[in-house]
Short mmCIF file of C-alpha atoms in Angstrom, two decimals:
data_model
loop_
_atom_site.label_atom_id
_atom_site.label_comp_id
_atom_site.label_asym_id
_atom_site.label_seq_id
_atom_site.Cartn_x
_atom_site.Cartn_y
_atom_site.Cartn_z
CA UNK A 21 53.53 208.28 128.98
CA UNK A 22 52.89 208.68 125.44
CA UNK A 23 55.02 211.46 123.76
CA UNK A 24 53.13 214.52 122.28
CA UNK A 25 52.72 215.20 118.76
CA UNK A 26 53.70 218.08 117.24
CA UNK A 27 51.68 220.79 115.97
CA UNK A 28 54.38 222.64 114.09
CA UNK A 29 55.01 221.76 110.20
CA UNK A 30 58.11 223.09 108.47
CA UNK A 31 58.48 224.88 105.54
CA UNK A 32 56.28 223.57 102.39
CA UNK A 33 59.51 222.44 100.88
CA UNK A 34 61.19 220.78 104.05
CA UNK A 35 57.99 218.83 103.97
CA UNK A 36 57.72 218.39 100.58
CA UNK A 37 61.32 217.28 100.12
CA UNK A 38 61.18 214.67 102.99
CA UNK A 39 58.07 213.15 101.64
CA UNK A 40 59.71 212.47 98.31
CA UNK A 41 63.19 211.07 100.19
CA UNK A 42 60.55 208.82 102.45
CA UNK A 43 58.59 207.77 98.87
CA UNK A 44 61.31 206.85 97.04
CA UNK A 45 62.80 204.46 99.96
CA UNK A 46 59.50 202.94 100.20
CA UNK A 47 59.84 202.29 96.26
CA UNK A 48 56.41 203.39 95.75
CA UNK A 49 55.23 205.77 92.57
CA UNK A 50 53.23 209.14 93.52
CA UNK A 51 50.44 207.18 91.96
CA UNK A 52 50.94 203.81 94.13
CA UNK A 53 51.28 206.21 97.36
CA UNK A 54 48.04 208.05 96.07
CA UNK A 55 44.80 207.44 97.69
CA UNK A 56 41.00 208.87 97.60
CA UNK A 57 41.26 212.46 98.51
CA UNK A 58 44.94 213.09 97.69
CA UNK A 59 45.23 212.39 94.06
CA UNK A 60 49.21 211.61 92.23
CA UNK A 61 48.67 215.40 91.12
CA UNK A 62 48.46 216.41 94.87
CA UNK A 63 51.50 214.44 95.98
CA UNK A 64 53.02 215.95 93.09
CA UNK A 65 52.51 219.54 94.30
CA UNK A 66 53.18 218.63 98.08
CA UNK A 67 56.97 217.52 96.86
CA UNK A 68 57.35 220.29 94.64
CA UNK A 69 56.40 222.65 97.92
CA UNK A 70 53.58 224.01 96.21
CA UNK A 71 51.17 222.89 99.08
CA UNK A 72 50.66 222.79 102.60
CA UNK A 73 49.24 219.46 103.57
CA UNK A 74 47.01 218.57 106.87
CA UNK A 75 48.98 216.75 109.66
CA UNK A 76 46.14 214.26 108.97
CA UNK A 77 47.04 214.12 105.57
CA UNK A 78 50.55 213.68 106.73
CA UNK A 79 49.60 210.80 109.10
CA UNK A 80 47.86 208.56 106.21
CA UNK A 81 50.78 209.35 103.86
CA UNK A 82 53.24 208.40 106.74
CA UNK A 83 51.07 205.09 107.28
CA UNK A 84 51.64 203.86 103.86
CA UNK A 85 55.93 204.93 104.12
CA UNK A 86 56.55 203.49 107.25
CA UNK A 87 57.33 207.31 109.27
CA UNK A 88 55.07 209.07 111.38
CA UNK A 89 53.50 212.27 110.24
CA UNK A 90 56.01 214.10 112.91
CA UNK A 91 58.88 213.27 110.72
CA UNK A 92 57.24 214.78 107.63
CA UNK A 93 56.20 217.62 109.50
CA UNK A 94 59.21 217.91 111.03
CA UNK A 95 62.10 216.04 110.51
CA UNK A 96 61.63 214.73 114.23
CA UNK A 97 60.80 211.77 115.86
CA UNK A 98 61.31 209.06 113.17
CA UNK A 99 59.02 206.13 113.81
CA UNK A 100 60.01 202.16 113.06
CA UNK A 101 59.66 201.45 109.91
CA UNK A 102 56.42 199.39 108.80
CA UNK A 103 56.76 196.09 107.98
CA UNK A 104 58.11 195.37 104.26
CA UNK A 105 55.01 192.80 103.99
CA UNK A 106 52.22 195.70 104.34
CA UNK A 107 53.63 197.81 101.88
CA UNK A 108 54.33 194.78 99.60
CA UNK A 109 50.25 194.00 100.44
CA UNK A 110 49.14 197.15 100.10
CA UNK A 111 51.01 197.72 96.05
CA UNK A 112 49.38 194.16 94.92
CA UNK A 113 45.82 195.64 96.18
CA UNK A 114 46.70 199.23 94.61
CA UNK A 115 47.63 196.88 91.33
CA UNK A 116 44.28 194.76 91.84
CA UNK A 117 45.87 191.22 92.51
CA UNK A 118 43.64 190.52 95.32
CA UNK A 119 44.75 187.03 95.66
CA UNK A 120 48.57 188.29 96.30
CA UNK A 121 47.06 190.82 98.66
CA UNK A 122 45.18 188.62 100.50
CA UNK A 123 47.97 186.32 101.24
CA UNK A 124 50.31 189.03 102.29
CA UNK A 125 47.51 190.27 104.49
CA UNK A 126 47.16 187.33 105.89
CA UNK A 127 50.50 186.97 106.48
CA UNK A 128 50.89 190.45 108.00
CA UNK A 129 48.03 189.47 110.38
CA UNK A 130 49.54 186.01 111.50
CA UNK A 131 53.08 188.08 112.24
CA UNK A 132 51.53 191.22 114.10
CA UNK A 133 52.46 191.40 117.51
CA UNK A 134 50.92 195.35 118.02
CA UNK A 135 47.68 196.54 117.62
CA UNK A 136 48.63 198.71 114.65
CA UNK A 137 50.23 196.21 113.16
CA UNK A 138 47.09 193.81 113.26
CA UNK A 139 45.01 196.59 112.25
CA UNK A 140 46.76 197.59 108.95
CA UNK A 141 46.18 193.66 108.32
CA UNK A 142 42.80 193.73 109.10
CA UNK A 143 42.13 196.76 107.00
CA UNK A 144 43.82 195.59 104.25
CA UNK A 145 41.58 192.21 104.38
CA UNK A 146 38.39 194.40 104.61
CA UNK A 147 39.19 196.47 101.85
CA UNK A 148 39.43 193.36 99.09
CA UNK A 149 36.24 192.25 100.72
CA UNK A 150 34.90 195.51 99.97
CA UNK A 151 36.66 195.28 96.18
CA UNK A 152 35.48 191.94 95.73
CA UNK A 153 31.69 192.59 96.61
CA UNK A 154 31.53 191.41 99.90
CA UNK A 155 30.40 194.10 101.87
CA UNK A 156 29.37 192.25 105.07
CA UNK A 157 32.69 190.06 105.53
CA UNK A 158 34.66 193.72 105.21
CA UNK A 159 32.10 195.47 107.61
CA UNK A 160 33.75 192.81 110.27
CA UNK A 161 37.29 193.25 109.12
CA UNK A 162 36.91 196.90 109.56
CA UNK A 163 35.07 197.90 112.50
CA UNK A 164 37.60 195.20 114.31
CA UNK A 165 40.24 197.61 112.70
CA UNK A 166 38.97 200.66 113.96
CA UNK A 167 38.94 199.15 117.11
CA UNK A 168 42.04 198.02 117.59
CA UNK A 169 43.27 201.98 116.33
CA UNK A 170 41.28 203.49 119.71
CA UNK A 171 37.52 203.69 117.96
CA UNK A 172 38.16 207.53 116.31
CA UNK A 173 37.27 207.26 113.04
CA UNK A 174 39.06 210.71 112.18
CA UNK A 175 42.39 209.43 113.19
CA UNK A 176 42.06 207.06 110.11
CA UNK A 177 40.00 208.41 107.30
CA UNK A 178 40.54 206.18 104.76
CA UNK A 179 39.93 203.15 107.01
CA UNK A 180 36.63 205.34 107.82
CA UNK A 181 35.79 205.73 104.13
CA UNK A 182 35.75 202.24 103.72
CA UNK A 183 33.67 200.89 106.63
CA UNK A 184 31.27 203.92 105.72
CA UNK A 185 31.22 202.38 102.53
CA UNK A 186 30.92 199.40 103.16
CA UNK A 187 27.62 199.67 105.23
CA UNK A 188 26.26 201.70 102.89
CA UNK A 189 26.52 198.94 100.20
CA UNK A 190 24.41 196.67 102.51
CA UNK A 191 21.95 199.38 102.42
CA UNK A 192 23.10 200.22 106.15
CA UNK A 193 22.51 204.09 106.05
CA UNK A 194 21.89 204.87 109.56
CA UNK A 195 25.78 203.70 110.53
CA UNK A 196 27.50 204.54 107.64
CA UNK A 197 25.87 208.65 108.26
CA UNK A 198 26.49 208.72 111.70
CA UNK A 199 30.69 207.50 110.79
CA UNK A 200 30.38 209.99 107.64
CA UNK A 201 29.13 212.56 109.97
CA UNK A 202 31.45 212.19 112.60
CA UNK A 203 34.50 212.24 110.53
CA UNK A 204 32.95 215.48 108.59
CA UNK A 205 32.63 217.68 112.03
CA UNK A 206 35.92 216.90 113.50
CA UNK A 207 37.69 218.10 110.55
CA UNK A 208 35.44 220.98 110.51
CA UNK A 209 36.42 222.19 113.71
CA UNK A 210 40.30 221.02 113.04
CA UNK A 211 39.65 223.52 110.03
CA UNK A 212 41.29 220.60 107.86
CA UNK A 213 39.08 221.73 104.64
CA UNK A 214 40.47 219.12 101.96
CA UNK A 215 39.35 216.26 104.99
CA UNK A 216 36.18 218.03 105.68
CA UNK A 217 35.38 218.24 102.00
CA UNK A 218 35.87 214.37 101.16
CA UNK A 219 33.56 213.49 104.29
CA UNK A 220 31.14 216.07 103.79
CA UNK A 221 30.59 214.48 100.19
CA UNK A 222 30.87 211.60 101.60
CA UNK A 223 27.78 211.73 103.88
CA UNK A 224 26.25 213.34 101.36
CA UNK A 225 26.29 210.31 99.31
CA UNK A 226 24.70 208.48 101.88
CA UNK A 227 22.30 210.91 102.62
CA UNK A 228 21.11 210.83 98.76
CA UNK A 229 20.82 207.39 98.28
CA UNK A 230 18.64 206.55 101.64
CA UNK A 231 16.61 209.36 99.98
CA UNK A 232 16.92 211.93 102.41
CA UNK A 233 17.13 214.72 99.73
CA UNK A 234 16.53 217.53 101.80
CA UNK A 235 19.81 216.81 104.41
CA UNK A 236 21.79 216.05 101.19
CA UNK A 237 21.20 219.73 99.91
CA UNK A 238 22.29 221.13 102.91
CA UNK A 239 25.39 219.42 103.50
CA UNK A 240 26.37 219.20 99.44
CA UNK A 241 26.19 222.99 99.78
CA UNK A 242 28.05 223.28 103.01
CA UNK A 243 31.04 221.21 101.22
CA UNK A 244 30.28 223.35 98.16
CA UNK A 245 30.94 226.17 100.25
CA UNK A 246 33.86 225.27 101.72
CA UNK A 247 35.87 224.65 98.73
CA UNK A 248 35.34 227.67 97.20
CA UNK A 249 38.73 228.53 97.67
CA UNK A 250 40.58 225.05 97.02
CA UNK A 251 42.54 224.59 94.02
CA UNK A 252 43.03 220.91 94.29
CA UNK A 253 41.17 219.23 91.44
CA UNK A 254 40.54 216.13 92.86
CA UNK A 255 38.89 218.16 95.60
CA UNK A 256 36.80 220.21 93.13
CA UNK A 257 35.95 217.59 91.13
CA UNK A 258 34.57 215.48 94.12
CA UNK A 259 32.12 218.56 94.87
CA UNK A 260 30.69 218.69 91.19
CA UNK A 261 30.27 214.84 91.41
CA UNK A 262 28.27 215.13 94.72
CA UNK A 263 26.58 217.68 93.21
CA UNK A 264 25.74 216.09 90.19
CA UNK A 265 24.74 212.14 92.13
CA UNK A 266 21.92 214.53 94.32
CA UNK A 267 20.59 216.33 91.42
CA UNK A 268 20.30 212.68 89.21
CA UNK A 269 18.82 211.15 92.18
CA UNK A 270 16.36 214.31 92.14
CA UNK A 271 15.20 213.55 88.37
CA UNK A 272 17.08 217.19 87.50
CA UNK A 273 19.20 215.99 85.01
CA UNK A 274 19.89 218.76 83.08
CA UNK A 275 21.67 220.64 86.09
CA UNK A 276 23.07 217.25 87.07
CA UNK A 277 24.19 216.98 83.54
CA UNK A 278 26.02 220.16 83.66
CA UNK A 279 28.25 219.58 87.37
CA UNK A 280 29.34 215.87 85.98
CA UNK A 281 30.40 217.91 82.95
CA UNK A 282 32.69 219.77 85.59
CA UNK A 283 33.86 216.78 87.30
CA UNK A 284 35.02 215.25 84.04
CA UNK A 285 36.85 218.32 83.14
CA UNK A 286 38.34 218.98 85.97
CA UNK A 287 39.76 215.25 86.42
CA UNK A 288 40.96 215.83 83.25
CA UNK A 289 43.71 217.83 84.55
CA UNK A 290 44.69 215.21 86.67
CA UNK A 291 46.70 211.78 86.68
CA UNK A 292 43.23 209.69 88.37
CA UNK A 293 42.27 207.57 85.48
CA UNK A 294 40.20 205.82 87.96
CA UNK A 295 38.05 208.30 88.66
CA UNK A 296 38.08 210.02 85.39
CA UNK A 297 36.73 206.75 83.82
CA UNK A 298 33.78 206.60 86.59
CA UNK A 299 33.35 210.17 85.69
CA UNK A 300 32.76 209.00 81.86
CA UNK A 301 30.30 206.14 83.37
CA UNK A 302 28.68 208.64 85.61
CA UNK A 303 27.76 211.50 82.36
CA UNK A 304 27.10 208.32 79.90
CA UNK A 305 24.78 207.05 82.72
CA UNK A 306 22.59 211.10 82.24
CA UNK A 307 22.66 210.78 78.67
CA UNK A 308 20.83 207.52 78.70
CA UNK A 309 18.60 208.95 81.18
CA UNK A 310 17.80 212.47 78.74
CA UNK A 311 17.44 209.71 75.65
CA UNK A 312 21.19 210.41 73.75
CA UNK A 313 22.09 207.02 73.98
CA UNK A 314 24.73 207.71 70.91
CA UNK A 315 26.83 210.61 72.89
CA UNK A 316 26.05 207.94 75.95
CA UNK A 317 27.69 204.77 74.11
CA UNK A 318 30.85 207.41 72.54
CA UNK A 319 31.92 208.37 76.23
CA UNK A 320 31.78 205.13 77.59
CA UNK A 321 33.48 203.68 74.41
CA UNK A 322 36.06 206.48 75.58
CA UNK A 323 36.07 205.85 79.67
CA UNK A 324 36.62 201.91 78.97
CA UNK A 325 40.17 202.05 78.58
CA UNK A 326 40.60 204.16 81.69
CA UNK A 327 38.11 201.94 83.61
CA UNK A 328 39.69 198.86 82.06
CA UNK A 329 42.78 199.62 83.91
CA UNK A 330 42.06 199.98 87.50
CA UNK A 331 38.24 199.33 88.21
CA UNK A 332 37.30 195.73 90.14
CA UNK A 333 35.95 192.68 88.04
CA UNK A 334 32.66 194.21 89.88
CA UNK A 335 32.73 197.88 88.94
CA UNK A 336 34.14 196.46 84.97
CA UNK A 337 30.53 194.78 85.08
CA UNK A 338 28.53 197.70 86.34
CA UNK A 339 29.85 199.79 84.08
CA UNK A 340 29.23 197.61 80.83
CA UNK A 341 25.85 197.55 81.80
CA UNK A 342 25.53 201.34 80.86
CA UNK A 343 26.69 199.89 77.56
CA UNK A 344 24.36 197.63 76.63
CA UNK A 345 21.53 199.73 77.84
CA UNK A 346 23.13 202.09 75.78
CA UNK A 347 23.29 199.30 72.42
CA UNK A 348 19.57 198.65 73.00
CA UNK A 349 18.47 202.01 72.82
CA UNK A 350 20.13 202.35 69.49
CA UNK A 351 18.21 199.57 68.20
CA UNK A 352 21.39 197.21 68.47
CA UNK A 353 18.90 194.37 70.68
CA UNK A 354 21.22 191.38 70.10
CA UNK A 355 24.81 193.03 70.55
CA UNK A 356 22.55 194.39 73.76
CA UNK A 357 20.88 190.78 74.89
CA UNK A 358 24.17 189.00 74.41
CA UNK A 359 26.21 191.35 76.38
CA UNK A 360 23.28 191.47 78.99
CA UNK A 361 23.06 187.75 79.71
CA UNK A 362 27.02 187.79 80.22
CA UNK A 363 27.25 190.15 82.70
CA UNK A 364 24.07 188.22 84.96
CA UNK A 365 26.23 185.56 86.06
CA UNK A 366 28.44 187.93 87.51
CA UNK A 367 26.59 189.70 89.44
CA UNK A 368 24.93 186.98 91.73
CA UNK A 369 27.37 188.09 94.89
CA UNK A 370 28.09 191.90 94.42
CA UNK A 371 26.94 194.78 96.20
CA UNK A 372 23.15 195.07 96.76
CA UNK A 373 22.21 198.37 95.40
CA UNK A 374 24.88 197.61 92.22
CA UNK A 375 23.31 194.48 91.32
CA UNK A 376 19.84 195.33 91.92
CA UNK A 377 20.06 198.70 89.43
CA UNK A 378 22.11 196.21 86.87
CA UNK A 379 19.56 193.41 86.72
CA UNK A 380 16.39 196.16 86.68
CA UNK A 381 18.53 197.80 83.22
CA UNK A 382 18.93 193.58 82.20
CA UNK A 383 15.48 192.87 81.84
CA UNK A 384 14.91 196.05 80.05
CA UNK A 385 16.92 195.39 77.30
CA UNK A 386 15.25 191.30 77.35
CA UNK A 387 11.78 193.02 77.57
CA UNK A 388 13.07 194.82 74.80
CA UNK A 389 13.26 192.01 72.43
CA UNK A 390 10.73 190.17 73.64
CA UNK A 391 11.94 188.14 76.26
CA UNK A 392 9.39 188.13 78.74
CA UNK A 393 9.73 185.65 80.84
CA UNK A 394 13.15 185.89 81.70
CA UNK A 395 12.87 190.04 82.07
CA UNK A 396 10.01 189.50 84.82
CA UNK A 397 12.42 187.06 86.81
CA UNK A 398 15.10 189.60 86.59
CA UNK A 399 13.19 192.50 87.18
CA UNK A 400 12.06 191.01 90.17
CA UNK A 401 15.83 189.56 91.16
CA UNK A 402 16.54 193.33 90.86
CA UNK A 403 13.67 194.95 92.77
CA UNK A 404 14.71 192.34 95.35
CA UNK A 405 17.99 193.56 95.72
CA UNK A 406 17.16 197.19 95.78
CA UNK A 407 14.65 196.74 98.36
CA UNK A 408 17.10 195.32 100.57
CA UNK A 409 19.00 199.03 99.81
CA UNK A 410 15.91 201.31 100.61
CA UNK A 411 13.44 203.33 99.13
CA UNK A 412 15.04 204.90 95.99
CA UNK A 413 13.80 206.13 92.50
CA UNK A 414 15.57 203.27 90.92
CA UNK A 415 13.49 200.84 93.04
CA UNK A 416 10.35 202.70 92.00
CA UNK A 417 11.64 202.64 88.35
CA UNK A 418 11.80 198.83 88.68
CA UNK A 419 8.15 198.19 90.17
CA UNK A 420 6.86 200.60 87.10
CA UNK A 421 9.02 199.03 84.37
CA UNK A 422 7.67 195.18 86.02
CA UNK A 423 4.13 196.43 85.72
CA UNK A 424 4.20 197.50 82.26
CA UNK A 425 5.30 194.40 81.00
CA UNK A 426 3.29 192.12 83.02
CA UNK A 427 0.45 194.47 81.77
CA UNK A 428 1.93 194.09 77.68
CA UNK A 429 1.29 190.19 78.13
CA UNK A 430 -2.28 190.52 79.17
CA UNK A 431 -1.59 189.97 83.42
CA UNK A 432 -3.43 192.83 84.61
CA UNK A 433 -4.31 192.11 87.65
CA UNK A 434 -0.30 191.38 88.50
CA UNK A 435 -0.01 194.68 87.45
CA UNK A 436 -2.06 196.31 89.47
CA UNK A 437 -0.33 195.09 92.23
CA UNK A 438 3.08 195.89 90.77
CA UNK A 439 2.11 199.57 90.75
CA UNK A 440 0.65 199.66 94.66
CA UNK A 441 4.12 197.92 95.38
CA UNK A 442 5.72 201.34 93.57
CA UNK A 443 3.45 204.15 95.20
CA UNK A 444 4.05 202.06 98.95
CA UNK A 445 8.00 202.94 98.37
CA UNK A 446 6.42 206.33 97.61
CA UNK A 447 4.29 206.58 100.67
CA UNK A 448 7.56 204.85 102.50
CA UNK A 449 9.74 207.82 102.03
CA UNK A 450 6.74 210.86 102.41
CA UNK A 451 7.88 212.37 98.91
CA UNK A 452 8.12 211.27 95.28
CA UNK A 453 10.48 209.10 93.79
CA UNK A 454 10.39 209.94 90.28
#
């Protein structure tokens, strides 16, 4: 009969004081122990006493040390201690070597003889899929790991982040919603409000980009709601920056302008250079948008060496793409072109949506100088990627910024088309896509 967990956390400091003893056996750094949604800041504050964590934040940080989440709690019921090759595993993916990762992995997998043993492998696999831009092989990896765990999504959230992830990358809403949405209302009605808040933005992510604006709203303002009172600012800051992706996807960039502003102040009282780089990429990416493509190319001159540090070989593309759409609008066309063409050849196997948006800015800056031939074949690489995502503004975007070029060189009639392409997405999604 399986034994009951306990309900009953000690003192902030008990906890907070075992967590550090159980960190510093594992040999891991409050940053290599962080994770999305419980920042090195956070861990800082839970050892220092300072906060009360979730028993579901206790189980994920007890994953990663090798205890269960009763022991933090508690002191009580110490579990066996996990594997020395998952935590080795799990450091080389936290440090990007992917290729160590995978082998340990692999290793981990071949060894397992539990089903939470082969899961932790098989999560571990599907998250360097996800890292490397293969959304489909982790989508396998992943929902094999979640079964193996019992199927509850809420008992492993950041194993649920990533499949959700993960199908929405494919352009897979409908699955990644329903997993978002699930995981959102059980810790609503746990009343574990830091969990609630990272799933609630979560599906409201999703909810944006398959352009269902109106569900967004509501459930951005939910999460807005409930964090009202949180302090954390990883917590806060992932509110602005839902905020902020809804109203850019909206065309309301001045207000969207305004919560990334937040976000990137607020991270910058944290230790998450990850995410305060992507916060630089995300306000650069509004500036090019309102036409300040000089305060655009300073904060993403700025973010790089954040980014630089941490981000995938895909995301390090992505985001120099905001730069040299940023060099062409300040006239600098070759600097722009040169840059451009490097970054096509890596992104032939990233994620659809990614690659789609990052060829589309491409053949901008090629139409730009005059390139038309090769900006038509990327403009239409890109609006073949993004309609593989779903009806979104940047597909529209794409079919507008096609026509007008095929109409510059004189084919009109392709044109034509081009547009009645753009208004079907329209008609597709019942509202504007601007």
């Amino acid at each position: 009969m399986p034994r009951q967990k306990s309900t009953h956390v000690d003192s902030p400091e008990a906890v907070g004081r075992r967590l550090k003893e159980a960190r510093e056996r594992a040999g891991l750094s409050q940053r290599a122990l962080s994770f999305q949604g419980c920042s090195p800041a956070y861990i800082s504050r839970i050892e220092a006493g300072e906060r009360i964590p979730s028993l579901q934040l206790l189980r994920e940080l007890g994953r990663q040390l090798g205890v269960s989440e009763d022991y933090l709690a508690t002191g009580t019921h110490t579990a066996p201690v996990r594997p020395s090759v998952l935590i080795d595993a799990e450091i080389a993916l936290r440090l990007d070597d992917l290729d160590q990762a995978r082998h340990l992995y692999e290793r981990a997998l071949a060894d397992a003889n539990d089903p939470r043993g082969r899961a932790e492998a098989l999560e571990g696999l599907g998250n360097i899929e996800l890292r490397s831009g293969r959304p489909a092989d982790a989508i396998g990896r992943l929902q094999e790991a979640l079964r193996l765990v019992g199927g509850d999504p809420a008992t492993r959230p950041s194993l649920a982040e990533s499949l959700g992830r993960a199908y929405a990358s494919q352009g897979e809403f409908a699955p990644a919603i329903a997993l978002f949405r699930q995981c959102a209302g059980a810790y609503e009605r746990s009343g574990d409000t830091l969990a609630y808040i990272r799933f609630a933005c979560l599906l409201g992510y999703a909810l944006t980009d398959s352009g269902n604006f109106a569900e967004a709203e509501s459930v951005v303002a939910s999460a807005l709601a409930a964090g009202r009172e949180v302090s954390d600012p990883y917590t806060r800051a992932r509110l602005y920056w839902s905020q902020s992706r809804l109203l850019l996807e909206q065309g309301k960039t001045e207000l969207a302008e305004s919560y990334a502003q937040s976000a990137l102040e607020t991270l910058r009282a944290t230790e998450d250079t990850y995410a305060l780089g992507h916060a630089h990429q995300l306000l650069a990416m509004i500036y090019l948008d309102s036409a300040r493509p000089e305060a655009a190319l300073e904060l993403l001159q700025a973010g790089w060496p954040l980014v630089s540090a941490s981000a995938t070989p895909v995301e390090l593309a992505q985001y120099r793409v905001e730069e040299a759409r940023a060099l062409a609008a300040l006239g600098e066309k070759e600097r722009a072109a040169a840059l451009a063409m490097d970054l096509t050849a890596l992104l032939n196997d990233t994620l659809v949506a990614d690659a789609g948006r990052a060829y589309t800015l491409i053949a901008d800056v090629l139409a730009e100088l005059g390139e038309t031939a090769r900006a038509v074949e990327l403009y239409e690489l890109g609006i073949e990627r993004l309609e593989e995502w779903g009806p979104t503004r940047y597909l529209v975007d794409a079919y507008k910024r096609l026509a007008r070029v095929l109409e510059e060189s004189g084919r009109a009639d392709e044109a034509l088309a081009t547009l009645k392409q753009a208004l079907g997405v329209q008609e597709r999604t019942g509202k504007p896509l601007t």
